[in-house]
mmCIF file of C-alpha atoms in Angstrom:
data_model
loop_
_atom_site.group_PDB
_atom_site.id
_atom_site.type_symbol
_atom_site.label_atom_id
_atom_site.label_comp_id
_atom_site.label_asym_id
_atom_site.label_seq_id
_atom_site.Cartn_x
_atom_site.Cartn_y
_atom_site.Cartn_z
ATOM 1 C CA MET E 779 204.417 146.196 190.301
ATOM 2 C CA ILE E 780 206.767 145.008 187.515
ATOM 3 C CA LYS E 781 209.747 145.453 189.851
ATOM 4 C CA LYS E 782 208.054 143.434 192.594
ATOM 5 C CA VAL E 783 207.317 140.585 190.183
ATOM 6 C CA ARG E 784 210.937 140.640 188.980
ATOM 7 C CA TYR E 785 212.194 140.579 192.583
ATOM 8 C CA TYR E 786 209.921 137.634 193.367
ATOM 9 C CA ILE E 787 211.242 135.724 190.344
ATOM 10 C CA PHE E 788 214.813 136.561 191.361
ATOM 11 C CA LEU E 789 214.300 135.251 194.908
ATOM 12 C CA LYS E 790 212.692 132.112 193.477
ATOM 13 C CA ASP E 791 215.800 131.627 191.331
ATOM 14 C CA VAL E 792 218.008 132.119 194.406
ATOM 15 C CA PHE E 793 216.011 129.444 196.232
ATOM 16 C CA LEU E 794 216.451 127.097 193.260
ATOM 17 C CA LEU E 795 220.209 127.645 193.494
ATOM 18 C CA THR E 796 220.076 127.123 197.261
ATOM 19 C CA ILE E 797 218.592 123.647 196.972
ATOM 20 C CA SER E 798 220.647 122.547 193.972
ATOM 21 C CA ALA E 799 224.074 124.240 194.170
ATOM 22 C CA PHE E 800 226.555 121.505 195.064
ATOM 23 C CA GLY E 801 230.320 121.508 194.696
ATOM 24 C CA GLY E 802 231.733 124.742 196.150
ATOM 25 C CA PRO E 803 232.211 128.248 194.716
ATOM 26 C CA GLN E 804 233.573 127.230 191.307
ATOM 27 C CA ALA E 805 230.641 124.890 190.666
ATOM 28 C CA HIS E 806 228.264 127.535 192.078
ATOM 29 C CA PHE E 807 229.689 129.992 189.548
ATOM 30 C CA ALA E 808 228.759 127.666 186.691
ATOM 31 C CA MET E 809 225.205 127.373 187.995
ATOM 32 C CA MET E 810 224.887 131.153 188.469
ATOM 33 C CA LEU E 811 226.209 131.607 184.959
ATOM 34 C CA ASP E 812 223.620 129.203 183.588
ATOM 35 C CA LEU E 813 220.576 130.432 185.532
ATOM 36 C CA LEU E 814 221.155 134.089 186.403
ATOM 37 C CA VAL E 815 223.083 135.138 183.278
ATOM 38 C CA HIS E 816 222.101 132.937 180.335
ATOM 39 C CA LYS E 817 218.487 132.139 181.277
ATOM 40 C CA ARG E 818 217.367 135.227 183.232
ATOM 41 C CA GLY E 819 219.745 137.973 182.110
ATOM 42 C CA TYR E 820 220.036 139.709 185.498
ATOM 43 C CA LEU E 821 223.602 140.583 184.472
ATOM 44 C CA ASP E 822 225.992 139.627 181.688
ATOM 45 C CA GLU E 823 228.932 137.201 181.763
ATOM 46 C CA LYS E 824 231.501 139.977 182.131
ATOM 47 C CA ASP E 825 229.700 141.440 185.149
ATOM 48 C CA LEU E 826 229.464 138.041 186.844
ATOM 49 C CA ILE E 827 233.156 137.340 186.247
ATOM 50 C CA GLU E 828 234.103 140.759 187.660
ATOM 51 C CA LEU E 829 231.885 140.314 190.726
ATOM 52 C CA THR E 830 233.315 136.841 191.348
ATOM 53 C CA ALA E 831 236.869 138.168 191.047
ATOM 54 C CA LEU E 832 236.026 141.017 193.435
ATOM 55 C CA CYS E 833 234.621 138.558 195.985
ATOM 56 C CA GLN E 834 237.658 136.289 195.629
ATOM 57 C CA PHE E 835 239.782 139.283 196.505
ATOM 58 C CA LEU E 836 237.779 139.845 199.708
ATOM 59 C CA PRO E 837 237.845 137.493 202.698
ATOM 60 C CA GLY E 838 234.708 135.432 203.254
ATOM 61 C CA PRO E 839 232.489 132.958 201.374
ATOM 62 C CA THR E 840 232.895 133.731 197.668
ATOM 63 C CA SER E 841 229.591 132.253 196.447
ATOM 64 C CA THR E 842 227.606 133.958 199.198
ATOM 65 C CA GLN E 843 229.196 137.338 198.559
ATOM 66 C CA THR E 844 228.744 137.033 194.785
ATOM 67 C CA LEU E 845 225.077 136.121 195.055
ATOM 68 C CA THR E 846 224.468 138.868 197.639
ATOM 69 C CA ALA E 847 226.163 141.395 195.335
ATOM 70 C CA ILE E 848 223.934 140.280 192.446
ATOM 71 C CA GLY E 849 220.889 140.766 194.691
ATOM 72 C CA PHE E 850 222.135 144.264 195.518
ATOM 73 C CA ARG E 851 222.483 145.110 191.817
ATOM 74 C CA VAL E 852 219.031 143.767 190.961
ATOM 75 C CA GLY E 853 217.069 145.352 193.809
ATOM 76 C CA GLY E 854 219.242 147.216 196.296
ATOM 77 C CA PRO E 855 220.078 146.450 199.948
ATOM 78 C CA ASN E 856 216.715 144.951 200.957
ATOM 79 C CA LEU E 857 216.741 142.396 198.149
ATOM 80 C CA ALA E 858 220.397 141.653 198.913
ATOM 81 C CA TYR E 859 219.560 140.860 202.556
ATOM 82 C CA LEU E 860 216.704 138.564 201.475
ATOM 83 C CA THR E 861 219.037 136.899 198.965
ATOM 84 C CA LEU E 862 221.577 136.232 201.714
ATOM 85 C CA LEU E 863 218.929 134.839 204.055
ATOM 86 C CA ILE E 864 217.417 132.500 201.449
ATOM 87 C CA TRP E 865 220.843 131.318 200.309
ATOM 88 C CA ILE E 866 222.274 130.358 203.718
ATOM 89 C CA THR E 867 219.205 129.207 205.696
ATOM 90 C CA PRO E 868 218.592 125.675 204.290
ATOM 91 C CA ALA E 869 222.253 124.609 204.567
ATOM 92 C CA PHE E 870 222.521 126.190 208.044
ATOM 93 C CA LEU E 871 219.480 124.248 209.276
ATOM 94 C CA ILE E 872 220.617 120.958 207.731
ATOM 95 C CA MET E 873 224.148 121.176 209.132
ATOM 96 C CA THR E 874 223.009 122.352 212.573
ATOM 97 C CA PHE E 875 220.606 119.461 212.969
ATOM 98 C CA ALA E 876 223.201 117.107 211.493
ATOM 99 C CA GLY E 877 225.354 118.079 214.463
ATOM 100 C CA ILE E 878 222.506 117.269 216.840
ATOM 101 C CA PHE E 879 221.851 113.843 215.322
ATOM 102 C CA ILE E 880 225.399 112.821 214.390
ATOM 103 C CA SER E 881 225.756 110.483 217.345
ATOM 104 C CA THR E 882 222.582 108.681 216.235
ATOM 105 C CA LEU E 883 223.919 108.438 212.685
ATOM 106 C CA GLU E 884 227.145 106.917 213.990
ATOM 107 C CA GLN E 885 225.254 104.543 216.276
ATOM 108 C CA TYR E 886 223.241 103.098 213.387
ATOM 109 C CA ASP E 887 226.234 103.259 211.016
ATOM 110 C CA ILE E 888 224.339 105.227 208.348
ATOM 111 C CA SER E 889 226.661 105.517 205.367
ATOM 112 C CA MET E 890 227.173 108.621 203.218
ATOM 113 C CA GLU E 891 228.052 106.475 200.211
ATOM 114 C CA PHE E 892 224.982 107.732 198.351
ATOM 115 C CA ALA E 893 226.849 111.029 197.794
ATOM 116 C CA ARG E 894 230.013 109.435 196.373
ATOM 117 C CA PHE E 895 229.268 110.552 192.785
ATOM 118 C CA ILE E 896 228.707 114.195 193.721
ATOM 119 C CA LYS E 897 232.400 115.017 193.876
ATOM 120 C CA PRO E 898 233.330 113.828 190.338
ATOM 121 C CA MET E 899 230.212 115.588 189.055
ATOM 122 C CA ALA E 900 231.296 118.772 190.840
ATOM 123 C CA VAL E 901 234.714 118.530 189.154
ATOM 124 C CA GLY E 902 232.969 118.243 185.791
ATOM 125 C CA ILE E 903 230.913 121.353 186.601
ATOM 126 C CA VAL E 904 234.055 123.234 187.677
ATOM 127 C CA ALA E 905 235.787 122.203 184.446
ATOM 128 C CA TYR E 906 232.878 123.588 182.438
ATOM 129 C CA SER E 907 232.942 126.883 184.342
ATOM 130 C CA ALA E 908 236.701 127.129 183.656
ATOM 131 C CA TYR E 909 236.036 126.575 179.945
ATOM 132 C CA VAL E 910 233.366 129.312 179.876
ATOM 133 C CA ILE E 911 235.561 131.849 181.670
ATOM 134 C CA ILE E 912 238.662 131.136 179.598
ATOM 135 C CA LYS E 913 236.689 131.475 176.371
ATOM 136 C CA LYS E 914 235.315 134.823 177.567
ATOM 137 C CA VAL E 915 238.291 136.600 179.162
ATOM 138 C CA VAL E 916 241.505 134.982 177.911
ATOM 139 C CA THR E 917 241.729 136.748 174.559
ATOM 140 C CA THR E 918 245.344 138.010 174.454
ATOM 141 C CA ARG E 919 248.798 136.467 174.804
ATOM 142 C CA LEU E 920 249.334 138.311 178.073
ATOM 143 C CA ALA E 921 246.037 136.927 179.401
ATOM 144 C CA VAL E 922 247.153 133.390 178.474
ATOM 145 C CA VAL E 923 250.449 133.882 180.341
ATOM 146 C CA LEU E 924 248.693 135.311 183.400
ATOM 147 C CA MET E 925 246.189 132.455 183.367
ATOM 148 C CA LEU E 926 248.918 129.797 183.252
ATOM 149 C CA VAL E 927 251.069 131.473 185.910
ATOM 150 C CA ALA E 928 248.029 131.872 188.190
ATOM 151 C CA ALA E 929 247.092 128.236 187.676
ATOM 152 C CA VAL E 930 250.598 127.003 188.538
ATOM 153 C CA ALA E 931 250.878 129.317 191.564
ATOM 154 C CA SER E 932 247.447 128.274 192.871
ATOM 155 C CA PHE E 933 248.369 124.627 192.460
ATOM 156 C CA LEU E 934 251.835 124.757 194.022
ATOM 157 C CA VAL E 935 251.344 127.271 196.849
ATOM 158 C CA ARG E 936 248.831 125.671 199.219
ATOM 159 C CA THR E 937 247.825 128.650 201.315
ATOM 160 C CA PRO E 938 244.621 130.720 201.123
ATOM 161 C CA TYR E 939 246.603 133.956 201.160
ATOM 162 C CA ILE E 940 247.985 133.226 197.695
ATOM 163 C CA PHE E 941 244.577 134.012 196.112
ATOM 164 C CA PRO E 942 244.449 137.768 196.796
ATOM 165 C CA VAL E 943 248.174 137.999 195.941
ATOM 166 C CA ILE E 944 247.589 136.348 192.539
ATOM 167 C CA LEU E 945 244.675 138.658 191.778
ATOM 168 C CA LEU E 946 246.605 141.737 192.920
ATOM 169 C CA VAL E 947 249.652 140.854 190.810
ATOM 170 C CA GLY E 948 247.525 140.006 187.746
ATOM 171 C CA GLY E 949 245.591 143.258 188.035
ATOM 172 C CA SER E 950 248.755 145.329 188.588
ATOM 173 C CA ILE E 951 250.398 143.945 185.436
ATOM 174 C CA THR E 952 247.512 144.809 183.088
ATOM 175 C CA ALA E 953 246.857 148.148 184.826
ATOM 176 C CA PHE E 954 249.865 149.576 182.948
ATOM 177 C CA ASN E 955 247.957 149.044 179.712
ATOM 178 C CA TYR E 956 245.122 151.383 180.747
ATOM 179 C CA LYS E 957 245.395 153.626 177.668
ATOM 180 C CA ARG E 958 243.720 151.040 175.444
ATOM 181 C CA HIS E 959 240.456 151.647 177.304
ATOM 182 C CA GLU E 960 238.235 154.597 176.441
ATOM 183 C CA ARG E 961 237.648 157.372 178.948
ATOM 184 C CA GLU E 962 234.293 157.408 180.736
ATOM 185 C CA GLU E 963 232.566 160.250 182.497
ATOM 186 C CA LYS E 964 232.961 159.843 186.232
ATOM 187 C CA GLU E 965 230.801 161.257 188.967
ATOM 188 C CA GLY E 966 233.402 160.733 191.649
ATOM 189 C CA ILE E 967 233.585 158.002 194.248
ATOM 190 C CA ARG E 968 231.505 158.487 197.358
ATOM 191 C CA ILE E 969 232.575 155.911 199.930
ATOM 192 C CA GLN E 970 230.199 154.982 202.733
ATOM 193 C CA TRP E 971 232.395 153.705 205.552
ATOM 194 C CA SER E 972 229.611 152.409 207.794
ATOM 195 C CA ASN E 973 229.883 148.734 206.838
ATOM 196 C CA PHE E 974 233.682 148.751 207.079
ATOM 197 C CA ILE E 975 233.500 150.352 210.530
ATOM 198 C CA LEU E 976 230.849 147.810 211.494
ATOM 199 C CA TRP E 977 233.104 144.929 210.362
ATOM 200 C CA ALA E 978 236.096 146.257 212.347
ATOM 201 C CA GLY E 979 233.958 147.126 215.373
ATOM 202 C CA VAL E 980 232.429 143.659 215.621
ATOM 203 C CA LEU E 981 235.881 142.079 215.199
ATOM 204 C CA VAL E 982 237.298 144.017 218.137
ATOM 205 C CA GLY E 983 234.101 143.828 220.212
ATOM 206 C CA ALA E 984 233.763 140.058 219.786
ATOM 207 C CA ALA E 985 237.390 139.542 220.848
ATOM 208 C CA LEU E 986 236.870 141.631 224.002
ATOM 209 C CA LEU E 987 233.533 139.960 224.781
ATOM 210 C CA GLY E 988 234.945 136.481 224.209
ATOM 211 C CA ALA E 989 237.742 137.181 226.666
ATOM 212 C CA SER E 990 235.360 138.390 229.395
ATOM 213 C CA VAL E 991 232.249 136.185 229.014
ATOM 214 C CA ASP E 992 232.333 132.516 229.971
ATOM 215 C CA TRP E 993 229.571 131.299 227.610
ATOM 216 C CA LEU E 994 230.916 129.016 224.893
ATOM 217 C CA GLY E 995 228.481 130.415 222.307
ATOM 218 C CA ILE E 996 230.170 133.837 222.444
ATOM 219 C CA ARG E 997 233.608 132.278 222.029
ATOM 220 C CA ILE E 998 232.344 130.246 219.052
ATOM 221 C CA PHE E 999 231.021 133.439 217.448
ATOM 222 C CA GLU E 1000 234.352 135.191 218.027
ATOM 223 C CA ASN E 1001 236.352 132.244 216.673
ATOM 224 C CA PHE E 1002 234.323 131.994 213.486
ATOM 225 C CA TYR E 1003 234.119 135.762 212.962
ATOM 226 C CA ARG E 1004 237.912 135.902 213.121
ATOM 227 C CA ILE E 1005 238.240 132.952 210.735
ATOM 228 C CA GLY E 1006 235.675 134.496 208.376
ATOM 229 C CA SER E 1007 237.737 137.691 208.316
ATOM 230 C CA LEU E 1008 240.872 135.794 207.277
ATOM 231 C CA ILE E 1009 239.662 133.108 204.860
ATOM 232 C CA PHE E 1010 240.287 133.598 201.147
ATOM 233 C CA GLY E 1011 239.445 131.067 198.466
ATOM 234 C CA GLY E 1012 236.118 129.470 199.378
ATOM 235 C CA GLY E 1013 234.789 126.790 201.670
ATOM 236 C CA GLN E 1014 237.445 124.147 201.010
ATOM 237 C CA VAL E 1015 240.038 126.459 202.581
ATOM 238 C CA LEU E 1016 237.895 126.652 205.716
ATOM 239 C CA VAL E 1017 238.498 123.003 206.629
ATOM 240 C CA PRO E 1018 242.184 123.068 207.695
ATOM 241 C CA PHE E 1019 241.557 126.250 209.708
ATOM 242 C CA MET E 1020 238.664 124.660 211.604
ATOM 243 C CA TYR E 1021 240.333 121.270 212.083
ATOM 244 C CA THR E 1022 243.419 122.839 213.647
ATOM 245 C CA GLU E 1023 241.472 125.170 215.938
ATOM 246 C CA PHE E 1024 238.469 123.098 217.010
ATOM 247 C CA VAL E 1025 239.773 119.519 216.874
ATOM 248 C CA GLU E 1026 243.498 119.673 217.568
ATOM 249 C CA PHE E 1027 243.791 122.816 219.714
ATOM 250 C CA LYS E 1028 240.483 123.315 221.560
ATOM 251 C CA GLU E 1029 239.191 119.720 221.274
ATOM 252 C CA TYR E 1030 235.561 120.808 220.957
ATOM 253 C CA LEU E 1031 234.884 117.760 218.767
ATOM 254 C CA THR E 1032 236.692 114.581 217.776
ATOM 255 C CA SER E 1033 238.388 113.881 214.481
ATOM 256 C CA GLU E 1034 235.694 111.291 213.681
ATOM 257 C CA GLU E 1035 232.895 113.787 214.329
ATOM 258 C CA PHE E 1036 234.657 116.388 212.213
ATOM 259 C CA LEU E 1037 235.176 114.029 209.273
ATOM 260 C CA SER E 1038 231.586 112.755 209.452
ATOM 261 C CA GLY E 1039 230.323 116.321 209.165
ATOM 262 C CA PHE E 1040 232.707 117.104 206.331
ATOM 263 C CA ALA E 1041 231.428 114.082 204.398
ATOM 264 C CA LEU E 1042 227.848 115.252 204.966
ATOM 265 C CA VAL E 1043 228.433 118.820 203.801
ATOM 266 C CA GLN E 1044 229.569 117.454 200.424
ATOM 267 C CA ALA E 1045 226.002 116.207 199.897
ATOM 268 C CA VAL E 1046 224.323 119.428 201.077
ATOM 269 C CA PRO E 1047 223.543 122.175 198.532
ATOM 270 C CA GLY E 1048 224.340 125.802 199.217
ATOM 271 C CA PRO E 1049 227.412 127.432 200.786
ATOM 272 C CA VAL E 1050 230.202 125.098 201.952
ATOM 273 C CA PHE E 1051 230.718 127.581 204.814
ATOM 274 C CA SER E 1052 227.589 126.004 206.363
ATOM 275 C CA PHE E 1053 230.016 123.381 207.696
ATOM 276 C CA ALA E 1054 230.692 125.946 210.428
ATOM 277 C CA SER E 1055 227.129 125.396 211.726
ATOM 278 C CA TYR E 1056 227.849 121.699 212.157
ATOM 279 C CA VAL E 1057 231.070 122.388 214.055
ATOM 280 C CA GLY E 1058 229.320 124.956 216.256
ATOM 281 C CA SER E 1059 226.470 122.542 216.956
ATOM 282 C CA ILE E 1060 228.755 119.649 217.902
ATOM 283 C CA SER E 1061 230.942 121.958 220.011
ATOM 284 C CA MET E 1062 227.972 122.763 222.279
ATOM 285 C CA LYS E 1063 226.623 119.202 222.672
ATOM 286 C CA GLU E 1064 226.979 119.441 226.451
ATOM 287 C CA TYR E 1065 224.398 122.278 226.475
ATOM 288 C CA GLY E 1066 221.543 120.125 225.182
ATOM 289 C CA MET E 1067 219.531 120.451 221.977
ATOM 290 C CA PHE E 1068 218.771 124.160 222.422
ATOM 291 C CA GLY E 1069 222.445 124.798 223.142
ATOM 292 C CA GLN E 1070 223.412 122.965 219.964
ATOM 293 C CA VAL E 1071 220.960 125.026 217.900
ATOM 294 C CA MET E 1072 222.498 128.166 219.416
ATOM 295 C CA GLY E 1073 225.982 126.824 218.684
ATOM 296 C CA GLY E 1074 225.081 126.306 215.028
ATOM 297 C CA PHE E 1075 223.488 129.753 214.848
ATOM 298 C CA MET E 1076 226.439 131.552 216.490
ATOM 299 C CA ALA E 1077 228.893 129.763 214.192
ATOM 300 C CA ALA E 1078 226.862 130.668 211.083
ATOM 301 C CA LEU E 1079 226.514 134.268 212.250
ATOM 302 C CA GLY E 1080 230.252 134.477 212.877
ATOM 303 C CA ILE E 1081 231.379 132.933 209.603
ATOM 304 C CA PHE E 1082 228.988 134.802 207.274
ATOM 305 C CA LEU E 1083 228.952 138.296 208.829
ATOM 306 C CA PRO E 1084 232.496 139.472 207.951
ATOM 307 C CA GLY E 1085 232.164 138.765 204.234
ATOM 308 C CA THR E 1086 228.690 140.307 204.203
ATOM 309 C CA PHE E 1087 229.882 143.531 205.824
ATOM 310 C CA LEU E 1088 232.819 143.785 203.410
ATOM 311 C CA ILE E 1089 230.873 143.122 200.201
ATOM 312 C CA PHE E 1090 228.217 145.658 201.254
ATOM 313 C CA PHE E 1091 231.029 148.149 201.846
ATOM 314 C CA VAL E 1092 232.672 147.645 198.429
ATOM 315 C CA ILE E 1093 229.638 147.059 196.179
ATOM 316 C CA ARG E 1094 228.238 150.542 196.872
ATOM 317 C CA PHE E 1095 231.092 152.254 195.015
ATOM 318 C CA TRP E 1096 232.174 149.391 192.727
ATOM 319 C CA GLU E 1097 230.369 150.674 189.622
ATOM 320 C CA GLU E 1098 232.013 154.115 189.839
ATOM 321 C CA LEU E 1099 235.391 152.595 190.705
ATOM 322 C CA LYS E 1100 235.252 150.468 187.527
ATOM 323 C CA LYS E 1101 234.964 153.619 185.359
ATOM 324 C CA PHE E 1102 238.579 154.587 186.045
ATOM 325 C CA ARG E 1103 240.661 153.326 183.127
ATOM 326 C CA ILE E 1104 243.400 151.976 185.375
ATOM 327 C CA VAL E 1105 240.825 149.981 187.358
ATOM 328 C CA LYS E 1106 239.153 148.737 184.169
ATOM 329 C CA ALA E 1107 242.539 147.684 182.786
ATOM 330 C CA SER E 1108 243.425 145.913 186.028
ATOM 331 C CA LEU E 1109 240.242 143.850 185.725
ATOM 332 C CA ASP E 1110 241.678 142.280 182.560
ATOM 333 C CA GLY E 1111 244.481 140.815 184.655
ATOM 334 C CA VAL E 1112 242.215 139.944 187.552
ATOM 335 C CA ASN E 1113 239.859 138.059 185.222
ATOM 336 C CA ALA E 1114 242.726 136.180 183.533
ATOM 337 C CA ALA E 1115 244.249 135.265 186.910
ATOM 338 C CA SER E 1116 240.828 134.208 188.179
ATOM 339 C CA SER E 1117 240.430 131.844 185.222
ATOM 340 C CA GLY E 1118 243.805 130.315 186.084
ATOM 341 C CA MET E 1119 242.741 129.792 189.699
ATOM 342 C CA ILE E 1120 239.623 127.942 188.576
ATOM 343 C CA LEU E 1121 241.714 125.878 186.169
ATOM 344 C CA ALA E 1122 243.954 124.895 189.091
ATOM 345 C CA ALA E 1123 240.864 124.035 191.125
ATOM 346 C CA VAL E 1124 239.873 121.493 188.470
ATOM 347 C CA VAL E 1125 243.238 119.741 188.869
ATOM 348 C CA LEU E 1126 243.218 119.944 192.671
ATOM 349 C CA LEU E 1127 239.672 118.643 193.019
ATOM 350 C CA SER E 1128 240.283 115.807 190.577
ATOM 351 C CA GLN E 1129 243.409 114.506 192.336
ATOM 352 C CA PRO E 1130 241.596 112.416 194.999
ATOM 353 C CA LEU E 1131 239.515 110.849 192.217
ATOM 354 C CA MET E 1132 242.438 109.651 190.117
ATOM 355 C CA GLY E 1133 242.737 105.941 189.412
ATOM 356 C CA ASP E 1134 238.985 105.303 189.327
ATOM 357 C CA TYR E 1135 237.727 105.009 185.749
ATOM 358 C CA LEU E 1136 234.117 105.457 186.859
ATOM 359 C CA ASN E 1137 235.012 108.858 188.324
ATOM 360 C CA TYR E 1138 236.694 109.824 185.047
ATOM 361 C CA ALA E 1139 233.574 108.820 183.134
ATOM 362 C CA ILE E 1140 231.324 110.851 185.448
ATOM 363 C CA MET E 1141 233.563 113.934 185.203
ATOM 364 C CA ILE E 1142 233.710 113.799 181.407
ATOM 365 C CA GLY E 1143 230.001 112.995 181.127
ATOM 366 C CA THR E 1144 229.066 115.919 183.382
ATOM 367 C CA PHE E 1145 231.208 118.294 181.320
ATOM 368 C CA ALA E 1146 229.650 117.009 178.102
ATOM 369 C CA ILE E 1147 226.115 117.455 179.418
ATOM 370 C CA MET E 1148 226.910 120.988 180.660
ATOM 371 C CA PHE E 1149 228.472 121.768 177.273
ATOM 372 C CA THR E 1150 225.437 120.631 175.308
ATOM 373 C CA LYS E 1151 222.994 122.096 177.917
ATOM 374 C CA LYS E 1152 220.565 119.232 177.365
ATOM 375 C CA VAL E 1153 219.951 118.634 181.093
ATOM 376 C CA PRO E 1154 219.540 121.430 183.701
ATOM 377 C CA THR E 1155 222.217 121.327 186.406
ATOM 378 C CA PRO E 1156 219.793 120.686 189.328
ATOM 379 C CA PHE E 1157 218.457 117.567 187.602
ATOM 380 C CA LEU E 1158 222.011 116.519 186.830
ATOM 381 C CA ILE E 1159 222.929 116.660 190.533
ATOM 382 C CA LEU E 1160 219.737 114.850 191.545
ATOM 383 C CA GLY E 1161 220.576 112.119 189.036
ATOM 384 C CA GLY E 1162 224.007 111.739 190.627
ATOM 385 C CA ILE E 1163 222.461 111.291 194.082
ATOM 386 C CA LEU E 1164 219.962 108.733 192.781
ATOM 387 C CA LEU E 1165 222.791 106.880 191.047
ATOM 388 C CA GLY E 1166 224.644 106.718 194.367
ATOM 389 C CA VAL E 1167 221.579 105.293 196.105
ATOM 390 C CA ILE E 1168 220.999 102.640 193.427
ATOM 391 C CA LEU E 1169 224.597 101.460 192.955
#
């Protein structure tokens, strides 16, 4: 009975995150840190940092994988599946129906200006999460060097494939210092390959099916499943992939439709990968409303499944894997490199906002409020939206 009550509270917390988590994976991390670690104690800061680093190393939506992994740790596979469903459903529905009604929005020239303060607020939240991580994991000179190198590399090399390389290099460097960690009793790693085989099987099967079936929904699923198997670094990295494939190459939607949806997803809480539902919905506009709903569903299924399969594969033996001293030592470098990547994200996200003193004030004010913890993050975001409506 106690477990069931705890699971119910956990799912309620996930839903709270779902309807209030703006700003991408780095901002989501700060909110998870605040709610799931500091307020609820489902795991500690070190565990959350390690899970986030693990999910950054895997392809797929980082926030979604991290939250699903937390659900797995709290209550096993069933709770993890419910966590995933609650986390992605609201954003999927909003973005799918945004695709259906986008032509009406354009016709009546409905502006998205009300969400203009969300981005500087998100940068402030990201800056706070960077501060928390750096304070926690950057405790040696080597960690400082790795953090700075990772930040510079993330900033200068604009490709999603740099993220796993940075984490791998950072982890490899500190792995040599494994002797400073105490030995732990190990039970041996028992790897269950089913989810990995499932991921690979669907990848190959979807490619074969997409080449032989003439329904656009299948091809959309295959396209997004392939993209979801290649994307590292969160939802912002998804955009250039999708623009090139669906606007420039396949011409499923126009540049104006794409940009309208991208503006909207900035004001929608939850995973940024839900943008895929919008693209899938618009892509199937010739199939009517039901076809557009199916397009959004197939896109969401394609983009979220690969990361889900992979995190379920790894999380089952992650705790035993961490007991090896060389793995534990490598996490020092992974955590330091991860802090550098988030530091770079602060700079990258703030660049489009430069030159506007109001944006600076909002960023600094958001950081200050997060630092003092006087206002819960969901209310902070709601205040930003209301400010955009009033001004």
